[in-house]
CSV table of C-alpha atoms in Angstrom, one decimal:
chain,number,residue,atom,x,y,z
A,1,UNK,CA,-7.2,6.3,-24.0
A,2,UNK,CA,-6.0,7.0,-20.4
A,3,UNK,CA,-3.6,8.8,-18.8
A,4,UNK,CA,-0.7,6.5,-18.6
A,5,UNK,CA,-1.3,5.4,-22.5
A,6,UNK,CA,-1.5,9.0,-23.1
A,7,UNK,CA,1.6,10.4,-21.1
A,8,UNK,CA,3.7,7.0,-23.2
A,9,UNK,CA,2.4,8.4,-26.6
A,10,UNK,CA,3.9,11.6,-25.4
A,11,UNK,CA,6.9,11.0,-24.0
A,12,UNK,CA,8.0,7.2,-23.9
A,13,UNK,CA,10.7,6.4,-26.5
A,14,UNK,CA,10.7,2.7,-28.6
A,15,UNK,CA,14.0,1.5,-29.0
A,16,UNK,CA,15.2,-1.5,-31.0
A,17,UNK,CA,14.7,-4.8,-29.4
A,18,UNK,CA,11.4,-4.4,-28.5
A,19,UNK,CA,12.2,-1.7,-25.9
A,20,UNK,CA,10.1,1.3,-24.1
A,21,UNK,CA,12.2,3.8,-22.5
A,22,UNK,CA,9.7,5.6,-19.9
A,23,UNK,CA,12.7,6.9,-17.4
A,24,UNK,CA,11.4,9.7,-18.0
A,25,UNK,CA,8.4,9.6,-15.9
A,26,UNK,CA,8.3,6.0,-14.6
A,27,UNK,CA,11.8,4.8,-13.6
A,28,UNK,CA,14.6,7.5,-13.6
A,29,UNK,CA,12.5,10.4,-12.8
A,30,UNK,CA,9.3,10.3,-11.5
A,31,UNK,CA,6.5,12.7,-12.6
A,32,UNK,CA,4.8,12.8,-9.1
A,33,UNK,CA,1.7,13.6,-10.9
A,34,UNK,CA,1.1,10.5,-12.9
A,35,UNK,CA,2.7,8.2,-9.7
A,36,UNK,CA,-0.5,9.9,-8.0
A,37,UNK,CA,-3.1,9.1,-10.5
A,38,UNK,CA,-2.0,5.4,-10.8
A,39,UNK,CA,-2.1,5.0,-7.1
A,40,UNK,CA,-5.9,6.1,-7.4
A,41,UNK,CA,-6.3,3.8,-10.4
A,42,UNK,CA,-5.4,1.1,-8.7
A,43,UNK,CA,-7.1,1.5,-5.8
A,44,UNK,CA,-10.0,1.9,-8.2
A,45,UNK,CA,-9.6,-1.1,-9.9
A,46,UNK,CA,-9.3,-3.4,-6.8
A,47,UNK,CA,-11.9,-1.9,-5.2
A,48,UNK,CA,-13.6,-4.7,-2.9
A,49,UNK,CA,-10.6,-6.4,-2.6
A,50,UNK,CA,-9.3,-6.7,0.7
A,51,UNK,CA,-5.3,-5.4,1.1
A,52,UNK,CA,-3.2,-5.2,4.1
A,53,UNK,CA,0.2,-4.8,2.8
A,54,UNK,CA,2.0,-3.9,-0.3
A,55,UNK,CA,4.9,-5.8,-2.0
A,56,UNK,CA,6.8,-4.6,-5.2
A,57,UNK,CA,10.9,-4.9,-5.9
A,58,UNK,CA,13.5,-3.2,-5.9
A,59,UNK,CA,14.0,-0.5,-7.6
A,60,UNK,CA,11.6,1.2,-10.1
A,61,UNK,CA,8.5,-0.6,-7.9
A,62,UNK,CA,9.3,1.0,-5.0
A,63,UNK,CA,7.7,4.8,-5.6
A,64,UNK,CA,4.1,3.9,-6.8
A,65,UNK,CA,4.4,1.2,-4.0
A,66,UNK,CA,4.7,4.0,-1.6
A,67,UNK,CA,2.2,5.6,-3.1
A,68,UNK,CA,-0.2,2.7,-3.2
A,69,UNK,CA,0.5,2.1,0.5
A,70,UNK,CA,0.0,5.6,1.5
A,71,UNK,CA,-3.7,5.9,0.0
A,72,UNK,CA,-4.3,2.4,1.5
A,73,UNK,CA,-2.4,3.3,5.0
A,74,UNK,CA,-0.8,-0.2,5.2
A,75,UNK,CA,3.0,-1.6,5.4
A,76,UNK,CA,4.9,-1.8,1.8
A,77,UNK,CA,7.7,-3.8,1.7
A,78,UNK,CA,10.0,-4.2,-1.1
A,79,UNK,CA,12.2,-7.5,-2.0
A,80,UNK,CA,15.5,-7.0,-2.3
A,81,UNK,CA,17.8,-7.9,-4.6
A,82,UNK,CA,21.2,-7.9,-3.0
A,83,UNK,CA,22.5,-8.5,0.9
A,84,UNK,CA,23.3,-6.4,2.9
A,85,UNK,CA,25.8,-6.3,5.3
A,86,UNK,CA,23.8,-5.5,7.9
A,87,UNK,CA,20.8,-8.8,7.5
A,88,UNK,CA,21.2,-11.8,9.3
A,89,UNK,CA,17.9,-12.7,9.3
A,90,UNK,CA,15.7,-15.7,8.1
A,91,UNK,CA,14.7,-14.8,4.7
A,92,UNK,CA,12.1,-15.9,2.1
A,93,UNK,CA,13.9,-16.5,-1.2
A,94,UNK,CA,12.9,-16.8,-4.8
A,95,UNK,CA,14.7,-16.4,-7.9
A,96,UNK,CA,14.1,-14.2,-10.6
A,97,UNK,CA,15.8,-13.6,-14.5
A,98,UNK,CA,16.5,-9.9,-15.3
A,99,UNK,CA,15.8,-8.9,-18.8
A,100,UNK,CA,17.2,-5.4,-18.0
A,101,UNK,CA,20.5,-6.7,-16.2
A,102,UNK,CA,20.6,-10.1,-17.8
A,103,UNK,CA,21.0,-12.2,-15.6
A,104,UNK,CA,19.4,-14.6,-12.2
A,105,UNK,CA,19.2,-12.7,-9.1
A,106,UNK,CA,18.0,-14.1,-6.0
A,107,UNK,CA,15.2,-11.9,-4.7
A,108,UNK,CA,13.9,-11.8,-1.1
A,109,UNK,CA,12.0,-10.5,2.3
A,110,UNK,CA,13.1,-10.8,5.7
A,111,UNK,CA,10.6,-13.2,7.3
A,112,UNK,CA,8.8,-11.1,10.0
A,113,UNK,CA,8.2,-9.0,7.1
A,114,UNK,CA,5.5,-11.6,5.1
A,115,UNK,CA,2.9,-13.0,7.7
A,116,UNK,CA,0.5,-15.8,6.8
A,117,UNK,CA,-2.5,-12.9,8.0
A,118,UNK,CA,-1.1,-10.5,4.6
A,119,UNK,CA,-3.7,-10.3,2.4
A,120,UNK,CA,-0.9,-8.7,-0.4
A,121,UNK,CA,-0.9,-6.1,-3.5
A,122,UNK,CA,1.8,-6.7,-5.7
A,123,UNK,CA,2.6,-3.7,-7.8
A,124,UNK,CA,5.6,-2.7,-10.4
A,125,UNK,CA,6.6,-0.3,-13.1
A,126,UNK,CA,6.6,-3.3,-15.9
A,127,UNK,CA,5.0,-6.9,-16.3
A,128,UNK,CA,7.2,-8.5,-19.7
A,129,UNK,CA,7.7,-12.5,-18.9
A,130,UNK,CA,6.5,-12.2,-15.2
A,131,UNK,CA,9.5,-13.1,-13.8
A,132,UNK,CA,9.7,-10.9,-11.2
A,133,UNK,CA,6.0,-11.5,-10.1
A,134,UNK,CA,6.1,-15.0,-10.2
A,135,UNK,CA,9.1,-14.3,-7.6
A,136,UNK,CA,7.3,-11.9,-5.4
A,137,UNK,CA,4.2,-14.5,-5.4
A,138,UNK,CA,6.2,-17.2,-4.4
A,139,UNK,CA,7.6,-15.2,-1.5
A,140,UNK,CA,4.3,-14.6,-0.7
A,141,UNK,CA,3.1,-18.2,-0.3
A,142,UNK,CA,6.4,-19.3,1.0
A,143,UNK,CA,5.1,-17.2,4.0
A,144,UNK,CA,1.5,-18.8,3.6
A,145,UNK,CA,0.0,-15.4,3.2
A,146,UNK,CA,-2.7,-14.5,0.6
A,147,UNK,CA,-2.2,-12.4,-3.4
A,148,UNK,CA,-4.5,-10.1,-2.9
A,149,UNK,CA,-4.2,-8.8,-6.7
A,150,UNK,CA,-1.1,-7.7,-9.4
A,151,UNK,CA,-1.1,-4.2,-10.3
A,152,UNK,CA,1.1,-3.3,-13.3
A,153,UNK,CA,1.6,0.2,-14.7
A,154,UNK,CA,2.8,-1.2,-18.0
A,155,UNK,CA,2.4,-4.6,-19.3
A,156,UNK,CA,4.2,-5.6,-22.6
A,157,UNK,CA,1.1,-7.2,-23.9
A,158,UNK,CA,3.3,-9.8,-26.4
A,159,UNK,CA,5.0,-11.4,-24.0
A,160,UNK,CA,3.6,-14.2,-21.8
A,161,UNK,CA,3.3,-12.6,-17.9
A,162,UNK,CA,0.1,-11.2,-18.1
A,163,UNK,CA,-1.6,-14.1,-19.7
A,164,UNK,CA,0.4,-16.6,-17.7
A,165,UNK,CA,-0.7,-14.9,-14.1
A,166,UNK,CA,-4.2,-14.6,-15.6
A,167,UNK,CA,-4.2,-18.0,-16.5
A,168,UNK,CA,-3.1,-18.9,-13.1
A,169,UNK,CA,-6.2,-17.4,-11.4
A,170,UNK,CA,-4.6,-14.3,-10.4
A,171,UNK,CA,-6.0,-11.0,-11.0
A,172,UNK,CA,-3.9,-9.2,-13.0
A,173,UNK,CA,-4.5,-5.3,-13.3
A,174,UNK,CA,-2.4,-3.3,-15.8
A,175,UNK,CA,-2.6,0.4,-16.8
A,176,UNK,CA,-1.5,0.4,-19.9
A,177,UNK,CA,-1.5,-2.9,-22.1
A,178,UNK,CA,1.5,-2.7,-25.2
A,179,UNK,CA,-0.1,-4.5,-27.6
A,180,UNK,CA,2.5,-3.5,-30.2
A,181,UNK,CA,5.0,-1.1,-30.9
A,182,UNK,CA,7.3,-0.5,-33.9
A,183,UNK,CA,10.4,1.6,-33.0
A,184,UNK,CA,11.3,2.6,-37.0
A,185,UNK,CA,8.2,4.4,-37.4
A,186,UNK,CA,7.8,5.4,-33.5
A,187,UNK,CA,4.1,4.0,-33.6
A,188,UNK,CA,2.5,1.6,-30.4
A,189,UNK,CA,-0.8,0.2,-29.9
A,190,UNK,CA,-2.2,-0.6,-27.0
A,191,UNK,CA,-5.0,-3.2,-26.1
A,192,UNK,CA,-8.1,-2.1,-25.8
A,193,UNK,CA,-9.2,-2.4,-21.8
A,194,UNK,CA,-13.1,-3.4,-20.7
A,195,UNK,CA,-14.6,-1.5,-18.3
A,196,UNK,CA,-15.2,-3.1,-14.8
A,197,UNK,CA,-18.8,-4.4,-14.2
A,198,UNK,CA,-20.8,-1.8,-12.7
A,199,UNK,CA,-22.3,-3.1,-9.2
A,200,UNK,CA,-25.0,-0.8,-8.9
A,201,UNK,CA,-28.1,-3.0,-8.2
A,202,UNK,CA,-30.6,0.0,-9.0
A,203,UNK,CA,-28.8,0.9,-12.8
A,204,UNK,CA,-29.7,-1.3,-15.8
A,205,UNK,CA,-28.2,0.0,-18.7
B,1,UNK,CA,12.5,13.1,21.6
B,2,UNK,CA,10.9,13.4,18.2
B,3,UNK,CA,8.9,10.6,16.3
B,4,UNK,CA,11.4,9.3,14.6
B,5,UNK,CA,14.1,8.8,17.7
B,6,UNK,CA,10.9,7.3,19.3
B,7,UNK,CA,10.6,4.4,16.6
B,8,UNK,CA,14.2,3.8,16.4
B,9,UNK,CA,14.2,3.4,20.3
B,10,UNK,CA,10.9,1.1,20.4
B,11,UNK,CA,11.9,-0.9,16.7
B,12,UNK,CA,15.6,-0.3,16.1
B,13,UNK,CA,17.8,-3.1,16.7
B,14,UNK,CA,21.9,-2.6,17.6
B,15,UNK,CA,24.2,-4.6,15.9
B,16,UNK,CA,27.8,-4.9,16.5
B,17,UNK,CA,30.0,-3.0,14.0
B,18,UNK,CA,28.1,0.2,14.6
B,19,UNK,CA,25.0,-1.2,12.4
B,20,UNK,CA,22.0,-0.3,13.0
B,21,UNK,CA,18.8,-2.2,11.9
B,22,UNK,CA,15.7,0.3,11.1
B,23,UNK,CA,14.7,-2.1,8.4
B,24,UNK,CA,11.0,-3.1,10.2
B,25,UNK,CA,10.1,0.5,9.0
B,26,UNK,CA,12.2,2.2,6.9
B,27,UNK,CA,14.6,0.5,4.4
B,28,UNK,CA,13.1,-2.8,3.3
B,29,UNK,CA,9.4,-2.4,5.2
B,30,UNK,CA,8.3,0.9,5.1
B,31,UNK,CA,6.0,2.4,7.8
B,32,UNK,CA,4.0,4.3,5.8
B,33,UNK,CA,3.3,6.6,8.7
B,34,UNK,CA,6.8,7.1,9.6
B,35,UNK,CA,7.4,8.0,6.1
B,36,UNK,CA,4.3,10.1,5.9
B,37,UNK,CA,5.8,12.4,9.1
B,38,UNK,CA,9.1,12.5,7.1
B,39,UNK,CA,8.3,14.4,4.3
B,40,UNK,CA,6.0,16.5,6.6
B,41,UNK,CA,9.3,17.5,9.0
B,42,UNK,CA,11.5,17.9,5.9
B,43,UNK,CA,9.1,20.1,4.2
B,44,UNK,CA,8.8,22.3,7.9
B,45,UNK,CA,12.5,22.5,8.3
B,46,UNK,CA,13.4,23.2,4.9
B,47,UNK,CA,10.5,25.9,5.1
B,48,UNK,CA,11.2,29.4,2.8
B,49,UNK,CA,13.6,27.6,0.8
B,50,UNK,CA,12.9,27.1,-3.1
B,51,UNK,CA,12.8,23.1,-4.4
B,52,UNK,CA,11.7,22.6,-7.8
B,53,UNK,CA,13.2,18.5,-7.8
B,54,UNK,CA,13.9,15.9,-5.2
B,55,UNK,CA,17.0,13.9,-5.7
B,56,UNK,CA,18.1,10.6,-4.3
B,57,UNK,CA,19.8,7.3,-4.5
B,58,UNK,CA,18.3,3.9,-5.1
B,59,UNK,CA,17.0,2.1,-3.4
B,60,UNK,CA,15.8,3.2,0.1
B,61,UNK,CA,15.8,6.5,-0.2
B,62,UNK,CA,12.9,6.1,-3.0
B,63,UNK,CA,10.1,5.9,-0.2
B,64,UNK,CA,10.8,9.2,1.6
B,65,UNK,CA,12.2,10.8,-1.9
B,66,UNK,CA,8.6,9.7,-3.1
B,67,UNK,CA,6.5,11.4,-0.3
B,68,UNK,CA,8.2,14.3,-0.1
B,69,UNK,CA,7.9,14.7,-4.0
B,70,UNK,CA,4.5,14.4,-3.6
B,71,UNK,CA,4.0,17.0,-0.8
B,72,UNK,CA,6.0,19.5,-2.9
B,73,UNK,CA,4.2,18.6,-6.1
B,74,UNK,CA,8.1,18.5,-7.8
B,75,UNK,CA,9.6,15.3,-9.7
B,76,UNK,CA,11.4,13.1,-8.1
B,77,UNK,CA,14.7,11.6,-9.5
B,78,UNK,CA,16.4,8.6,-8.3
B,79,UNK,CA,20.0,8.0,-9.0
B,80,UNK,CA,21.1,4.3,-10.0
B,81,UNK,CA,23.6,2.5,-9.2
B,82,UNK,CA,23.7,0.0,-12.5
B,83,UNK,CA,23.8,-0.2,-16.1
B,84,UNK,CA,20.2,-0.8,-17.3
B,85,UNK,CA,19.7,-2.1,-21.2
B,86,UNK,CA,18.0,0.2,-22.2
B,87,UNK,CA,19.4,3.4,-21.5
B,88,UNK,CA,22.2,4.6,-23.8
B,89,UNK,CA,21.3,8.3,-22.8
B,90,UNK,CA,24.3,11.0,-21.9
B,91,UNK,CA,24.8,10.5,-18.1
B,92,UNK,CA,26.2,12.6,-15.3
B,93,UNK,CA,28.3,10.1,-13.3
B,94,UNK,CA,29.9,10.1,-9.9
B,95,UNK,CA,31.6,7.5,-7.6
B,96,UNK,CA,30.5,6.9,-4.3
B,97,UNK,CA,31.8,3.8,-1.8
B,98,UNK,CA,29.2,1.9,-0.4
B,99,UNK,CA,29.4,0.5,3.3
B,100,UNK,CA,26.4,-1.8,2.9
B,101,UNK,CA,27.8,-3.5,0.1
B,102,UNK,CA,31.3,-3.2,0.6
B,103,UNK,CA,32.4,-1.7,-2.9
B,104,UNK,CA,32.6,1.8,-5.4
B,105,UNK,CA,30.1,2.3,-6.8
B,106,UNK,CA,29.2,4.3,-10.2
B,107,UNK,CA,26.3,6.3,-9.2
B,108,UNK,CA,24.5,8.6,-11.9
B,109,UNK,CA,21.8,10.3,-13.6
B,110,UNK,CA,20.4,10.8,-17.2
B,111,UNK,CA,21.3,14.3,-18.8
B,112,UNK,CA,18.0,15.2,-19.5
B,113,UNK,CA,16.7,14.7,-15.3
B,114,UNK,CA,19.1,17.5,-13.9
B,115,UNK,CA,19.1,20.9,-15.5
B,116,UNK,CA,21.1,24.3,-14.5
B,117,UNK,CA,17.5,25.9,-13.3
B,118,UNK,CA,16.7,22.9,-10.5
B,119,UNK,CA,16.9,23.8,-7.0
B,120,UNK,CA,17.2,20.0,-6.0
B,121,UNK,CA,16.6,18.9,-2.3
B,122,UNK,CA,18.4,15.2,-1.8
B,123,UNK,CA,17.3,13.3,0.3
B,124,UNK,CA,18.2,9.6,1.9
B,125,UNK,CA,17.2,7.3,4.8
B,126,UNK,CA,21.2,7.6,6.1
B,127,UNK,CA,23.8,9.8,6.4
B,128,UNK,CA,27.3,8.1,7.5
B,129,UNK,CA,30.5,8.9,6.2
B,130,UNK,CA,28.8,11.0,3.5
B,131,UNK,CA,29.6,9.0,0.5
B,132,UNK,CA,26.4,9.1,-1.1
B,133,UNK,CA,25.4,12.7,-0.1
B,134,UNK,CA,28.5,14.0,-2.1
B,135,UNK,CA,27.8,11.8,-5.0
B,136,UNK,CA,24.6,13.2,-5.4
B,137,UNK,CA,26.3,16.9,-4.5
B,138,UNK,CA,28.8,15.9,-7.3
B,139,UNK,CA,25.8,14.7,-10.1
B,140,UNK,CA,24.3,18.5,-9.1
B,141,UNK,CA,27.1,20.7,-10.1
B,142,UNK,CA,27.9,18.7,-13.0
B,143,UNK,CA,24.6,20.1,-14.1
B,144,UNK,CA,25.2,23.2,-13.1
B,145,UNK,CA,21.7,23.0,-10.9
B,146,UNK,CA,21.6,24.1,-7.4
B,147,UNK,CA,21.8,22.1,-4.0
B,148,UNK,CA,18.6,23.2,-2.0
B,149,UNK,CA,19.6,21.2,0.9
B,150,UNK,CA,19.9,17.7,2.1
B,151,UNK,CA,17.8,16.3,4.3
B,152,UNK,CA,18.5,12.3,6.1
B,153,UNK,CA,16.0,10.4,7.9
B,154,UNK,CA,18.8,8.9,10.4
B,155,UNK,CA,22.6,10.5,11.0
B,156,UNK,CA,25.3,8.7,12.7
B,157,UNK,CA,26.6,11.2,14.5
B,158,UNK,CA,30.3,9.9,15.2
B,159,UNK,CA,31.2,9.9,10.9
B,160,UNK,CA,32.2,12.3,9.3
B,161,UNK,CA,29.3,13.3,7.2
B,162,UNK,CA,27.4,15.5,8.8
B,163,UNK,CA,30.2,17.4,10.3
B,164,UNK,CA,32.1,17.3,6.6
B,165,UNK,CA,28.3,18.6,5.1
B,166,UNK,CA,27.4,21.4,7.3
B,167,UNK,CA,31.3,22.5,7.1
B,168,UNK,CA,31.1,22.8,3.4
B,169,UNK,CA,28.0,25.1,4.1
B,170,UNK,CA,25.3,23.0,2.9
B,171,UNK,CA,22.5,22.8,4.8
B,172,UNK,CA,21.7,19.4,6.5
B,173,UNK,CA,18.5,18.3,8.2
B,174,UNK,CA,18.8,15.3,10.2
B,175,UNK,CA,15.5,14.2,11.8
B,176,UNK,CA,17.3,11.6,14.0
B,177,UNK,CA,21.1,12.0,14.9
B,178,UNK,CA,22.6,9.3,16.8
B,179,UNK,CA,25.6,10.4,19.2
B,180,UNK,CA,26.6,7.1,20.4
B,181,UNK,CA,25.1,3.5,20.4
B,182,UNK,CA,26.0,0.3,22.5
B,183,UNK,CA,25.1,-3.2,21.3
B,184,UNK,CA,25.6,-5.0,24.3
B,185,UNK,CA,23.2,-2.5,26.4
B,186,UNK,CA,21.3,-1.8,23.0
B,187,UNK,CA,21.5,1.6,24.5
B,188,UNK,CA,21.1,4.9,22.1
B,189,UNK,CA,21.5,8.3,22.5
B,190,UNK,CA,20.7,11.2,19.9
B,191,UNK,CA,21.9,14.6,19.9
B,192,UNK,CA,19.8,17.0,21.1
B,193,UNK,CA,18.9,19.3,18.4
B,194,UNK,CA,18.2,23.0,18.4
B,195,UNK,CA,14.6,24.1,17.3
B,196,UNK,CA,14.4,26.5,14.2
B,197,UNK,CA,14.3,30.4,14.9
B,198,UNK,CA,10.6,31.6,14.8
B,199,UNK,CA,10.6,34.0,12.3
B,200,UNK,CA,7.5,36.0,13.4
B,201,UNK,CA,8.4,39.5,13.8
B,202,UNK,CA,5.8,40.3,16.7
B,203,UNK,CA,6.3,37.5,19.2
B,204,UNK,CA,9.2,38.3,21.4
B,205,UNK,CA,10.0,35.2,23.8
């Protein structure tokens, strides 16, 4: 078990409809220390992979994104979901559903913002349906630049994102996988996760 | 001329309306070494004073709230702006008027992320007519929890904010203040600034 499965067993909440409250830690307040170690993860985890720039949405993406562009030292840039009145410029647009509002929102980046040289890390809080990351990557090819990876900190593990991205050839990196959770009795499960191959030439095992 | 009043002269744009566009590096891409030198000059000026939490509103002032969490080793809470389904927790709820978006907002935070014992330092990337900044004021003494002090990436000097702030005797750190701005020249001028008192008992200057 790892740290982010750990820190939900311990203070994550199920709620009815297949919910996990995490605002404690994740998306209301942030416990600086567990932001930290998922940067780290990640950066573990797409070691070898080359990243020049990190996307994510507003809101709840937009601390480990920071984060995650600190320990690489590159640009992060966050889609928005509203205008402002201060934009006028040529945008990248994509539309996402909202589980947690309910309804379509049109999501975008300012075009000098995307180049066709980004070599991109998508991160967020949650990965359910992979609405909001099939947005982000088609903001990221409208642009003609590159998905570098998807990192998740927690993917709902029933629902069809994850294996929809995967299935698309993307790789898909999630901290904690739910693979089921029962809020009457309080109890979740989560997927069991491989370790990554070794690539130390010298080390048979 | 600090870092900061050096970016928004090289990458700042003037727009009519007294707008002005910082949103190559700090409110929709984030220069991750702007942000970086931020949280460093908030946590110098703030220096001797006690912050156990960093508050702030979503959605730019995550970035900078984020960094400066991290350098203090404190959570970080962001206040939201929106209903989300899943949270049916007690709330401490303020109204602010948003500018950029042209409406009142409801701005609030859980219960259970402010307590009477926090010494909470907000922070945010603007500080106009102060709307936000007594929101966030407003969230704190519901709680009964302490205001630390405040601390804005960019102040426009000619609202009210900072004036209405530091007259209520908080304590406001502005790393950039703008005195006046021209969009036809695309001229800027900042307000010259005052350096801390040395508090070193044997250097006499």
């Amino acid at each position: 078990m790892n740290f982010l499965e750990e820190k939900i067993l311990q203070d994550g909440v199920i709620k009815e409809g297949n919910i996990l409250k995490v605002d404690s830690f994740l998306n209301h307040q942030i416990d600086i220390d567990i932001m930290r170690q998922m940067a780290y993860e990640f950066k573990r985890r797409f070691r070898g992979i080359e990243v020049n720039k990190v996307l994510t949405i507003e809101a709840s993406g937009i601390a480990i994104a920071t984060l995650l562009g600190n320990l690489y030292d590159v640009p992060v840039v966050f889609a928005k979901k509203s205008e402002t009145a201060n934009s006028t410029d040529d945008k990248y647009v994509a539309k996402a559903y909202s589980f947690t509002h309910k309804k379509m929102n049109n999501v975008f980046v300012s075009k000098p913002y995307l180049n066709a040289t980004d070599k991109v890390l998508i991160v967020d809080d949650f990965l359910a349906d992979g609405e909001a990351a099939h947005a982000l990557i088609d903001l990221i090819h409208q642009a003609g630049a590159t998905v570098a990876g998807i990192g998740i900190a927690i993917e709902k593990g029933q629902q069809k994102g994850g294996a929809t991205l995967r299935g698309e050839g993307y790789r898909v990196e999630s901290i904690a996988i739910v693979e089921s959770m029962d809020w009457q009795t309080q109890t979740i499960k989560f997927r069991e996760q491989k370790a990554l191959p070794i690539q130390n030439p010298n080390l048979h095992i």
